[in-house]
Short mmCIF file of C-alpha atoms and ligand atoms in Angstrom, two decimals:
data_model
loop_
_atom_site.label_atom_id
_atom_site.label_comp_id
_atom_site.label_asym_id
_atom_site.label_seq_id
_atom_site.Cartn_x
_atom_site.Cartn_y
_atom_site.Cartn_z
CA UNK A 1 15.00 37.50 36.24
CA UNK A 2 11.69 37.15 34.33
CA UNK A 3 9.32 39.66 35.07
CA UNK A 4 5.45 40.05 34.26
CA UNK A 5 5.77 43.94 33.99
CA UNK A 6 5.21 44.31 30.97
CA UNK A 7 5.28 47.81 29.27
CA UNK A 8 2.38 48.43 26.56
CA UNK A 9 1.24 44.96 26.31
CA UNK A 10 -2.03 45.54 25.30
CA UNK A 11 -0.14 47.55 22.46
CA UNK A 12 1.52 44.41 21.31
CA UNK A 13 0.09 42.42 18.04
CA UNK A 14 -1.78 39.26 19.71
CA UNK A 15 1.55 36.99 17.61
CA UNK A 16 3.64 39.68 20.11
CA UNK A 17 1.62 38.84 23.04
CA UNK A 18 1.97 34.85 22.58
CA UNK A 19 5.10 34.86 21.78
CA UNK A 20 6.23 37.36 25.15
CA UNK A 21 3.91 34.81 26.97
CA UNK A 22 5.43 31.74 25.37
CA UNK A 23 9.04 33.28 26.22
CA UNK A 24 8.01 33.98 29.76
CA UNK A 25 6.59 30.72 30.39
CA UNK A 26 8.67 28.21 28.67
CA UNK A 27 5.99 27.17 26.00
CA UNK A 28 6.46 24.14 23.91
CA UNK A 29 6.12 25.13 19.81
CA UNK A 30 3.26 22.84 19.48
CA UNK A 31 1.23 24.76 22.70
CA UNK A 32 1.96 28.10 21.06
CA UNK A 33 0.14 26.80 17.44
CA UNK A 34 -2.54 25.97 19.79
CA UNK A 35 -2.75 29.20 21.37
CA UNK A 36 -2.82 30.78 17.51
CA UNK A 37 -5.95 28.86 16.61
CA UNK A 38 -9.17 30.61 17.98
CA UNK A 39 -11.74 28.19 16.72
CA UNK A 40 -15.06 29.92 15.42
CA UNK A 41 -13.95 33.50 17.12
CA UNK A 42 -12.23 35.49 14.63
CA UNK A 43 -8.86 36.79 16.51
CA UNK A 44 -9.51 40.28 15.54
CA UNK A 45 -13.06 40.49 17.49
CA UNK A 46 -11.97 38.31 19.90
CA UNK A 47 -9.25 40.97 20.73
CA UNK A 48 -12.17 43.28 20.68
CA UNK A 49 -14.33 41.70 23.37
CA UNK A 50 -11.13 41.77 25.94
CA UNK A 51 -7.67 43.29 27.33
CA UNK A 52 -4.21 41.66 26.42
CA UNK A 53 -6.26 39.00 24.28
CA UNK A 54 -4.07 35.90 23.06
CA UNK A 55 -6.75 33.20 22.25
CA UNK A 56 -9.90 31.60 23.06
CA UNK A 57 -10.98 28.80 25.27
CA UNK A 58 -12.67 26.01 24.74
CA UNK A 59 -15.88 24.08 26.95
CA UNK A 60 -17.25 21.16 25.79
CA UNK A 61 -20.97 22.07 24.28
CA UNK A 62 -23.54 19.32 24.51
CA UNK A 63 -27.25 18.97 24.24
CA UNK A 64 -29.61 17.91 27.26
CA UNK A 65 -32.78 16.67 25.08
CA UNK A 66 -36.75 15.29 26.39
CA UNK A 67 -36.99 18.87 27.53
CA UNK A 68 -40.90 19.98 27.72
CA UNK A 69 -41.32 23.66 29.41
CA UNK A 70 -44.93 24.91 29.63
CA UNK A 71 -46.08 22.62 26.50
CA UNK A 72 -43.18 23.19 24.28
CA UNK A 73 -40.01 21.23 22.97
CA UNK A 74 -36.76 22.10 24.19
CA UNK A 75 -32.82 21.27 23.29
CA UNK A 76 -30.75 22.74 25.59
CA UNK A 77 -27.19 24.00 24.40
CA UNK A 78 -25.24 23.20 28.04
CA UNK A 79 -21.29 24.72 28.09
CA UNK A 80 -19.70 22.02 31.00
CA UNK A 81 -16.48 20.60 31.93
CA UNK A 82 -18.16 18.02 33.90
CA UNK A 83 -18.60 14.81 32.88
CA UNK A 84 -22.57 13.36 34.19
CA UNK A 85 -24.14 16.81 33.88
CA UNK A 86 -26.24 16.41 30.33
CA UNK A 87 -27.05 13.33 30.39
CA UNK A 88 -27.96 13.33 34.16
CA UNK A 89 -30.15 16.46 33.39
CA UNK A 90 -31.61 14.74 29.82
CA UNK A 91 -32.84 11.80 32.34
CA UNK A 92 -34.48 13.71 34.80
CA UNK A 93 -36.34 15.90 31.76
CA UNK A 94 -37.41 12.70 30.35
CA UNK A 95 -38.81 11.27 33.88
CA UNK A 96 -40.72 14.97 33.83
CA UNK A 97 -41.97 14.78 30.93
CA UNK A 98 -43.84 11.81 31.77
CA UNK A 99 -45.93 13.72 34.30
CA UNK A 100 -46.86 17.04 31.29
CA UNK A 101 -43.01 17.99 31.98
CA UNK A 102 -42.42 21.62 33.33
CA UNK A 103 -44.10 24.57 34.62
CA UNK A 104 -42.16 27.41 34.62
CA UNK A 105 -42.73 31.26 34.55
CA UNK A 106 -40.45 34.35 34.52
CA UNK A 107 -41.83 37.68 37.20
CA UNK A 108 -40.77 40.82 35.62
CA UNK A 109 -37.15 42.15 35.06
CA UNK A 110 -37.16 44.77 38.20
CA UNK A 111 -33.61 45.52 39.26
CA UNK A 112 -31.87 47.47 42.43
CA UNK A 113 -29.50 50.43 41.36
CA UNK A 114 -27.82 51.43 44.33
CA UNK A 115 -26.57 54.91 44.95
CA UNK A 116 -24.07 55.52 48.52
CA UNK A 117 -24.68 58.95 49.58
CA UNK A 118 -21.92 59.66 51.82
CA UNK A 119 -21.14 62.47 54.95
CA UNK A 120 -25.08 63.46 54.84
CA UNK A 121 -24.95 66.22 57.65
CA UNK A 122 -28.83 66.13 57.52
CA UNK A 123 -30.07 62.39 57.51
CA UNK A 124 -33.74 63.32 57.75
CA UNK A 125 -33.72 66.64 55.71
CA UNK A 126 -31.63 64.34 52.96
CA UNK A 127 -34.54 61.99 52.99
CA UNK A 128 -37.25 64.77 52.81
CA UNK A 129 -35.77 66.02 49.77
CA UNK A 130 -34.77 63.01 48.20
CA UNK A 131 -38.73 61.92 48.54
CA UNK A 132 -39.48 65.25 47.31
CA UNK A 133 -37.59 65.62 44.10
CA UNK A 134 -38.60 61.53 43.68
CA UNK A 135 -40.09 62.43 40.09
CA UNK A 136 -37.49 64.58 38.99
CA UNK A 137 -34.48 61.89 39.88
CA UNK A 138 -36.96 59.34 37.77
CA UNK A 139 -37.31 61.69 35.16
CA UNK A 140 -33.25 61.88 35.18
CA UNK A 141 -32.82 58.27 35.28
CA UNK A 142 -34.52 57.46 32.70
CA UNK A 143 -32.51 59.80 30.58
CA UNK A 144 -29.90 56.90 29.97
CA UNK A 145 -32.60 54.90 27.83
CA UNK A 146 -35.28 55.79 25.14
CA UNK A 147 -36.51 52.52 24.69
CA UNK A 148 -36.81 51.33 27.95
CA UNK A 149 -38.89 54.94 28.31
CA UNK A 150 -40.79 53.72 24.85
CA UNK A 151 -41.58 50.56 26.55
CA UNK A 152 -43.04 52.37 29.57
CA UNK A 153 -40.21 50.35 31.57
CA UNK A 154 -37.15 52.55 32.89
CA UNK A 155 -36.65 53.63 36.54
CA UNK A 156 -39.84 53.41 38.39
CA UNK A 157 -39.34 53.81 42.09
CA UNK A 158 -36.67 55.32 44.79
CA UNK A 159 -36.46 53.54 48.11
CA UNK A 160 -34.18 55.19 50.55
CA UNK A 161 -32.13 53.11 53.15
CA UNK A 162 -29.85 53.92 55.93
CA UNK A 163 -27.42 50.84 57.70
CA UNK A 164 -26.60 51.53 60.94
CA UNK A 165 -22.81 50.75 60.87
CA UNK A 166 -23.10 53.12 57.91
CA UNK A 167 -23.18 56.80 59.89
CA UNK A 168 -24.28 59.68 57.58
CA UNK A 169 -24.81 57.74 54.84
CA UNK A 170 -28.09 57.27 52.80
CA UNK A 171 -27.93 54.60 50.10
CA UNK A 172 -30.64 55.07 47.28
CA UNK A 173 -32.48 52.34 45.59
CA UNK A 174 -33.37 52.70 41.83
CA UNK A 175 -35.89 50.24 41.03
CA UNK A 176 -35.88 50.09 37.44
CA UNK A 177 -37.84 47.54 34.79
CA UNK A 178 -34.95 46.73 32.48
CA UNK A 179 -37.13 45.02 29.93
CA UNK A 180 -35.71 42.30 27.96
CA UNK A 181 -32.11 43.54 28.63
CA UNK A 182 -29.85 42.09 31.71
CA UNK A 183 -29.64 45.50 33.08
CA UNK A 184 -26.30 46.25 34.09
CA UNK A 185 -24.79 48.35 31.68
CA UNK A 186 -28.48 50.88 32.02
CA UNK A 187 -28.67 50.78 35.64
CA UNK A 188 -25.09 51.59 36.10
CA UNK A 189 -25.17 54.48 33.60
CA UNK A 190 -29.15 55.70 35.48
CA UNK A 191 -26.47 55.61 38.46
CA UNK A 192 -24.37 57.65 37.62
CA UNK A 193 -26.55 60.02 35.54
CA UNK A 194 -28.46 60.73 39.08
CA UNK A 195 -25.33 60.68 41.29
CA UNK A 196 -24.45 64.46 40.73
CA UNK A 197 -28.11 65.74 41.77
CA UNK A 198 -28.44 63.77 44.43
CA UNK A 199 -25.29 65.07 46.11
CA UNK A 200 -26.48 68.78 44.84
CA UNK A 201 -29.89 68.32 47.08
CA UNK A 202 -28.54 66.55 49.94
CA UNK A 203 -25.20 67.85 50.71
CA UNK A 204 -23.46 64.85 50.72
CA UNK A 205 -20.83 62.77 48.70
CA UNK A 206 -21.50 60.21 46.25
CA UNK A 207 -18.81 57.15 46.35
CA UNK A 208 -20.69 53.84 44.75
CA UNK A 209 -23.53 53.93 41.61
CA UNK A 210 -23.62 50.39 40.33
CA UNK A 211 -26.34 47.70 39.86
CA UNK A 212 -26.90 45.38 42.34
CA UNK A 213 -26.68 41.79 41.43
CA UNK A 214 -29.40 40.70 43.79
CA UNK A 215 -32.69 40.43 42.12
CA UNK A 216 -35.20 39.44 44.69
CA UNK A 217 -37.57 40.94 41.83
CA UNK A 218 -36.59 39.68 39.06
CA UNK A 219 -37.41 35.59 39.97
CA UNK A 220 -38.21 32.55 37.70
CA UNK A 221 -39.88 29.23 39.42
CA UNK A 222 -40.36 25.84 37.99
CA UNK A 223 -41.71 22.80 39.04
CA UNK A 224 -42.50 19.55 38.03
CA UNK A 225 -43.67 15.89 39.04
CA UNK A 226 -41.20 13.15 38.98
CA UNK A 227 -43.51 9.99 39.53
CA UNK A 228 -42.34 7.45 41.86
CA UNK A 229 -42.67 4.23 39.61
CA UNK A 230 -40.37 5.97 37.50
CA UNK A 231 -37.19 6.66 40.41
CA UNK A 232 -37.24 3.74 42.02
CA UNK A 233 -40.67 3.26 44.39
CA UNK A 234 -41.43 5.21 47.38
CA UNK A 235 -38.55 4.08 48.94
CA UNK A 236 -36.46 6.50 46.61
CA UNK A 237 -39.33 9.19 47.23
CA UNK A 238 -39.13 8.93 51.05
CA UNK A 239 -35.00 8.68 50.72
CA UNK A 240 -35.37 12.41 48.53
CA UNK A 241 -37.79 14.12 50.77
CA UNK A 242 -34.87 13.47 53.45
CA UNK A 243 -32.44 14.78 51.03
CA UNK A 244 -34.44 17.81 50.56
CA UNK A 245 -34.85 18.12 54.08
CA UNK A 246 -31.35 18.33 54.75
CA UNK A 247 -30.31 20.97 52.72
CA UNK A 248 -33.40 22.82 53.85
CA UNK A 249 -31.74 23.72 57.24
CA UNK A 250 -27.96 22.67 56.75
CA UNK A 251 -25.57 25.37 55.41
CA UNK A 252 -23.19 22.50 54.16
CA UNK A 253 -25.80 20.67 52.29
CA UNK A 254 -27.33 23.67 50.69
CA UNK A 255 -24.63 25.14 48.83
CA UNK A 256 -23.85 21.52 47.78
CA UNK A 257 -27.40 21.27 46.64
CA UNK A 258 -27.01 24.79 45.41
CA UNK A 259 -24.11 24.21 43.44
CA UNK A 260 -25.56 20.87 41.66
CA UNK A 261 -28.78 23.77 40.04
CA UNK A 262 -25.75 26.15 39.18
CA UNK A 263 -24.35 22.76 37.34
CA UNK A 264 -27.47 23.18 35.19
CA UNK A 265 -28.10 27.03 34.93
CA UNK A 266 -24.17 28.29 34.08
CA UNK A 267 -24.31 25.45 31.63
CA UNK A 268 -27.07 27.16 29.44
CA UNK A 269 -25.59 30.70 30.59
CA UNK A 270 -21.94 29.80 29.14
CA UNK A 271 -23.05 28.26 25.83
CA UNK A 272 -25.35 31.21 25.27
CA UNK A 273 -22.57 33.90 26.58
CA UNK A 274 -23.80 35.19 29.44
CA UNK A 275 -23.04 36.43 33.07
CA UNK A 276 -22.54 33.30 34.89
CA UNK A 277 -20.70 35.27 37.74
CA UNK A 278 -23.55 37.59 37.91
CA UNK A 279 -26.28 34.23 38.58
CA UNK A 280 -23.90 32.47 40.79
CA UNK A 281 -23.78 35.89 43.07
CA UNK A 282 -27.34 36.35 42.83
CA UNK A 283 -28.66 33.11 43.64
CA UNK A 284 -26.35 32.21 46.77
CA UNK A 285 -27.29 35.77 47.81
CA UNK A 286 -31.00 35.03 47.53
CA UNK A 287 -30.49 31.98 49.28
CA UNK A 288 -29.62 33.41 52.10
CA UNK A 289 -31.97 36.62 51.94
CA UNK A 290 -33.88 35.39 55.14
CA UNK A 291 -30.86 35.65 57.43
CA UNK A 292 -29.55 31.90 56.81
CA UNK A 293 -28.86 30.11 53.96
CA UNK A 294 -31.00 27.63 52.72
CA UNK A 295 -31.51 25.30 49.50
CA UNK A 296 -32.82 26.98 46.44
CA UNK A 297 -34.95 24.12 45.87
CA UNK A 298 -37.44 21.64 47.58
CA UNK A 299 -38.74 17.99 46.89
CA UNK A 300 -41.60 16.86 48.32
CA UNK A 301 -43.72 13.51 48.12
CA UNK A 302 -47.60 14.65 46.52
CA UNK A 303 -50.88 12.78 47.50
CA UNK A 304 -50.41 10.19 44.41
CA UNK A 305 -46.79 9.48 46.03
CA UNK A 306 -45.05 11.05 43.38
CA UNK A 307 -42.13 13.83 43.87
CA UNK A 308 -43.15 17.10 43.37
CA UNK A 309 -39.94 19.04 42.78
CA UNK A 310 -40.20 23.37 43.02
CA UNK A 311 -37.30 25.75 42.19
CA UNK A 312 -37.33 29.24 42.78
CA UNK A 313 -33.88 31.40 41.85
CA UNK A 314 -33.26 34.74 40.59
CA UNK A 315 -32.32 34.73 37.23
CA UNK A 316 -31.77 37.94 35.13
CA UNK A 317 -30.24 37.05 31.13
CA UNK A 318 -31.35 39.32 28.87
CA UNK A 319 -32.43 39.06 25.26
CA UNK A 320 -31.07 42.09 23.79
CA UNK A 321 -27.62 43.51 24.31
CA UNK A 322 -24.34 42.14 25.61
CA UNK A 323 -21.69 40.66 23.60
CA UNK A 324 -23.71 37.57 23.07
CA UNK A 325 -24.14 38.56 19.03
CA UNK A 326 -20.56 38.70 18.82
CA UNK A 327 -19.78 35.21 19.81
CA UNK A 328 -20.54 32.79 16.48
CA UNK A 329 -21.27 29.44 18.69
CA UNK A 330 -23.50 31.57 21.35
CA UNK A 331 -25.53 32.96 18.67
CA UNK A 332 -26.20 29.27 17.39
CA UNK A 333 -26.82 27.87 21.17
CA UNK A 334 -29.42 30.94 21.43
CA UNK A 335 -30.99 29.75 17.66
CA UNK A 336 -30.96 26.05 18.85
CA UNK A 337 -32.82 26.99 22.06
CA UNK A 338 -35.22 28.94 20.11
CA UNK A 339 -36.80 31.32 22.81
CA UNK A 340 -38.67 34.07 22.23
CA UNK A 341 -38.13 36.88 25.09
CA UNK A 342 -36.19 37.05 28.45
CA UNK A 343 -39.26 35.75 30.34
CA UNK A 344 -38.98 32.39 28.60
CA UNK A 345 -35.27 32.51 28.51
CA UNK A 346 -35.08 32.85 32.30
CA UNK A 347 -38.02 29.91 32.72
CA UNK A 348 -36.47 27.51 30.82
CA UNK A 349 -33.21 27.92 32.40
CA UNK A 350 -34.89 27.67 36.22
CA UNK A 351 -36.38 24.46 34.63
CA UNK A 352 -33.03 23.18 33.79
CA UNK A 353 -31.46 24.20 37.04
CA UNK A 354 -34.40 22.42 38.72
CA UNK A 355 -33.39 19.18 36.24
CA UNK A 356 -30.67 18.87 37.19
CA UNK A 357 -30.73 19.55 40.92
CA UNK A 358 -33.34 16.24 40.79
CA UNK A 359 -30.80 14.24 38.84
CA UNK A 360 -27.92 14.83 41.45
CA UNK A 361 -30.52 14.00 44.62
CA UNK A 362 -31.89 11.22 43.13
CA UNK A 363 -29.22 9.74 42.50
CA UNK A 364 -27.60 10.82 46.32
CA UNK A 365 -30.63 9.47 47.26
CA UNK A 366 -30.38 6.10 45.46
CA UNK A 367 -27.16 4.29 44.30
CA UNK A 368 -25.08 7.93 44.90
CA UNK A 369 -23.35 9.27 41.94
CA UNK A 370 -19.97 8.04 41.93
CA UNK A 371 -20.67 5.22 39.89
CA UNK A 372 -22.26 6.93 36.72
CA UNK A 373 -20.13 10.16 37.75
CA UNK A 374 -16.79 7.68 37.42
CA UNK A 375 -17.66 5.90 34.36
CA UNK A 376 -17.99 8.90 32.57
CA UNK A 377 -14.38 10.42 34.59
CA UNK A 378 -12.87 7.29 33.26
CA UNK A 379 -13.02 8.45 29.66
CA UNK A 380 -11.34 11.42 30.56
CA UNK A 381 -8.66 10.12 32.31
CA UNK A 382 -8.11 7.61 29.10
CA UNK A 383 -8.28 11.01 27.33
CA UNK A 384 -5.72 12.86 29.46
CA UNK A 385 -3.37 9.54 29.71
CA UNK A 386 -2.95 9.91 26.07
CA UNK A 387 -5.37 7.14 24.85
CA UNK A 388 -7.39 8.08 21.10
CA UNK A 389 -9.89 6.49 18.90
CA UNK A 390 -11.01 3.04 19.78
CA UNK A 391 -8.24 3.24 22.49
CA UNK A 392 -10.24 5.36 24.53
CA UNK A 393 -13.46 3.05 25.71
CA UNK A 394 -10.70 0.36 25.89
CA UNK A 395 -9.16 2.34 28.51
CA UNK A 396 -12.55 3.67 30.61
CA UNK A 397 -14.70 0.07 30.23
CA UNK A 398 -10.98 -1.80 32.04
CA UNK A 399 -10.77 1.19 34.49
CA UNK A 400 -14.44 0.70 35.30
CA UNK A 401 -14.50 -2.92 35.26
CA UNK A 402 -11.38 -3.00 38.13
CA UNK A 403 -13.40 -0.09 40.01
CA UNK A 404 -9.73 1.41 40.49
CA UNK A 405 -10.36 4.90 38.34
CA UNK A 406 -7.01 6.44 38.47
CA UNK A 407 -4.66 8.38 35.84
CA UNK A 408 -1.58 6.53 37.33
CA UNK A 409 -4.21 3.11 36.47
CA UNK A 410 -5.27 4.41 33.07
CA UNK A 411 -1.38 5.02 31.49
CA UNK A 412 -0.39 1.51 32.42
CA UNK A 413 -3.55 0.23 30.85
CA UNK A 414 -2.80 2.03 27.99
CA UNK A 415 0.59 0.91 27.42
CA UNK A 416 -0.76 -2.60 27.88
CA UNK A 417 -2.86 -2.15 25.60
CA UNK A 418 -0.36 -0.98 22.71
CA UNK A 419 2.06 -3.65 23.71
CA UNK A 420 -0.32 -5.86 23.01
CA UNK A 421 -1.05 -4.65 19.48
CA UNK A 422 2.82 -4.33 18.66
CA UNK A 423 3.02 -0.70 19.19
CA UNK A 424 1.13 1.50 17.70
C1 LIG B 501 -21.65 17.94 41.62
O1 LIG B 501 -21.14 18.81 40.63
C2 LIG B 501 -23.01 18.40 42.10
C3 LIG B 501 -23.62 17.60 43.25
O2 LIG B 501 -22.72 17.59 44.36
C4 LIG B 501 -24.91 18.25 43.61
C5 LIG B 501 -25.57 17.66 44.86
O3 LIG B 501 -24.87 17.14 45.74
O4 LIG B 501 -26.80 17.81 44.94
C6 LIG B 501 -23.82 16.16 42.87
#
């Protein structure tokens, strides 16, 4: 019997690991050359950045262009699977940018470091002293960082909460100013730096010091005008207002809506290398933050008729730090975006979440999205049935011409097509 306990396998040389994997799997020879080739990530760093490393894995990387953020000229590097999502969010940048394009700004990078005081004795005597020794725990914190400390940034405030399932327990809040950095890896160590004092003055037990990935404080906004003549008449204005509307006070149509910015913002997160998990957490979270969950987003028809489209999500990427500088094809999406600071990262990246959220309700809103979504599909599925070179747009423009888009569809059209030309 096959078994995935696996003694020392992190011990193993990565040709060890493949071939163990290969073994246990039933790999084909051809799949395990595959698995040797690691692209632009050199195997030994690669093996570096994780556990039990065997290769890499490849997204498509494309380039949503027309983008024009606060006056300047953006590409935007966009890591996808999904077929519509660049071009979708290159058309609604170009309608914006008919109107100046988009306004976007960044607040400051405040973060929650959260500290669970547990079996307090004295809730209120905890508290006194916590408030008491505020500036000594801030001194403390800020231990874990001399340049957030140069910057004046660092911990700045202490909020104390108590839960009332939670009995005896006091749960701090670090706010700290992380600066141009995400923040996790300081706030984690500021938690656990403090954790040992805190218990000393209030008697209890620490259990949790970690970051929170909520960030109700560290928010980006964009906006932008998408004029009417340019959608498809006020029809298509009135028909997105409704849209917007919807997912406003439905729970199933905002984390639809939702999902369609998070098309848009992991895009630019993954090609640049960064916490995609962390945003997707932190902006369903924030959607929800007044006790239901609502869109992220809103579209609303102006005086002049036009769409005025407004996005407001947390968004915390940092500019220095993390393993982006390790990954060769990260560093170049972070070159070809060419931003200066976290502020403008994070505003350009609300402006493409807010891009692309248009692009998806427009088109709902209009002639729906199957149509361009399954014209595009249909090249992958000529792609997955086997189809290459010129064979490929053969096989998507007959699947989209018989409106029957199916892999089952696309093989037999593909062996037509070769019978027809002999064989290959
Ligand atoms: C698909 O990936 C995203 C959409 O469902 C978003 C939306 O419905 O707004 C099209």
């Amino acid at each position: 019997m096959r078994s995935s306990e696996i003694k020392e396998f992190y011990k193993k040389s990565i040709p060890e690991r493949i071939d163990i994997v290969s073994k246990f799997s039933g790999l084909e020879e051809s799949q395990v050359r595959l698995l040797a080739n690691t692209g632009s990530l050199e195997q030994g760093i690669a093996d570096k950045l994780i556990e039990n490393f065997i290769t890499t894995m490849e997204i498509p990387m494309g380039i949503a262009t027309n983008f024009l953020i606060n006056g300047k000229d953006y590409l935007i590097p966009m890591a996808i699977e999904e077929p519509s999502v660049v071009a979708a969010c290159s058309n609604a940048a170009k309608i914006a940018r008919r109107s100046g394009g988009f306004r976007a700004s960044s607040t400051e990078s405040r973060m929650i470091g959260q500290i669970q005081i547990t079996n307090v004795k004295n809730m209120p005597d905890a508290a006194k002293k916590i408030e008491e020794r505020k500036n000594e725990i801030l001194a403390m914190a800020n231990l874990a960082s001399r340049t957030l400390r140069g910057m004046k940034k660092g911990a700045l405030d202490i909020e104390i909460r108590t839960l009332a399932p939670l009995e005896n327990t006091i749960i701090i809040h670090l706010i700290v100013d992380v600066g141009s950095a995400m923040g996790a890896n300081v706030i984690n160590s500021m938690c656990e730096i403090t954790a040992p004092f805190l218990e000393e003055i209030t008697g209890g037990e620490v259990v949790l010091r970690i970051l929170s990935n909520l960030t109700p404080e560290r928010v980006s906004h964009a906006e932008a005008i998408f004029k009417a003549d340019l959608i498809g008449g006020s029809r298509v204005v009135k028909r997105i207002t409704k849209a917007s509307e919807m997912a406003k006070h439905d729970i199933f149509r905002a984390v639809t809506n939702n999902k369609g910015i998070m098309n848009g913002v992991d895009a630019v997160l993954i090609a640049t290398m960064n916490d995609w998990r962390q945003a997707e957490a932190n902006a369903h979270a924030y959607a929800s933050m007044n006790g239901f969950y609502t869109s992220l987003s809103s579209f609303e028809e102006n005086d002049n008729g036009d769409i005025i489209g407004k996005l407001t999500i947390p968004i915390a990427v940092g500019t220095v730090g993390g393993t982006t500088s390790n990954i060769p094809k990260a560093v170049i999406a972070r070159k070809i975006l060419g931003i200066n600071g976290t502020e403008e990262f994070q505003s350009v990246i609300a402006a493409v979440g807010l891009a692309q959220n248009f692009a998806a309700v427009r088109a709902l809103s209009d002639e729906g999205i199957q149509k361009g979504h399954m014209g595009l599909h249909s090249r992958n599925l000529a792609i997955a049935a086997g189809a290459s070179g010129k064979e490929i747009d053969l096989v998507s423009e007959t699947l989209k011409k018989e409106g029957k888009i199916s892999m089952a569809r696309a093989r037999e059209i593909l062996e037509e097509i070769r019978k027809n030309n002999g064989g290959r």
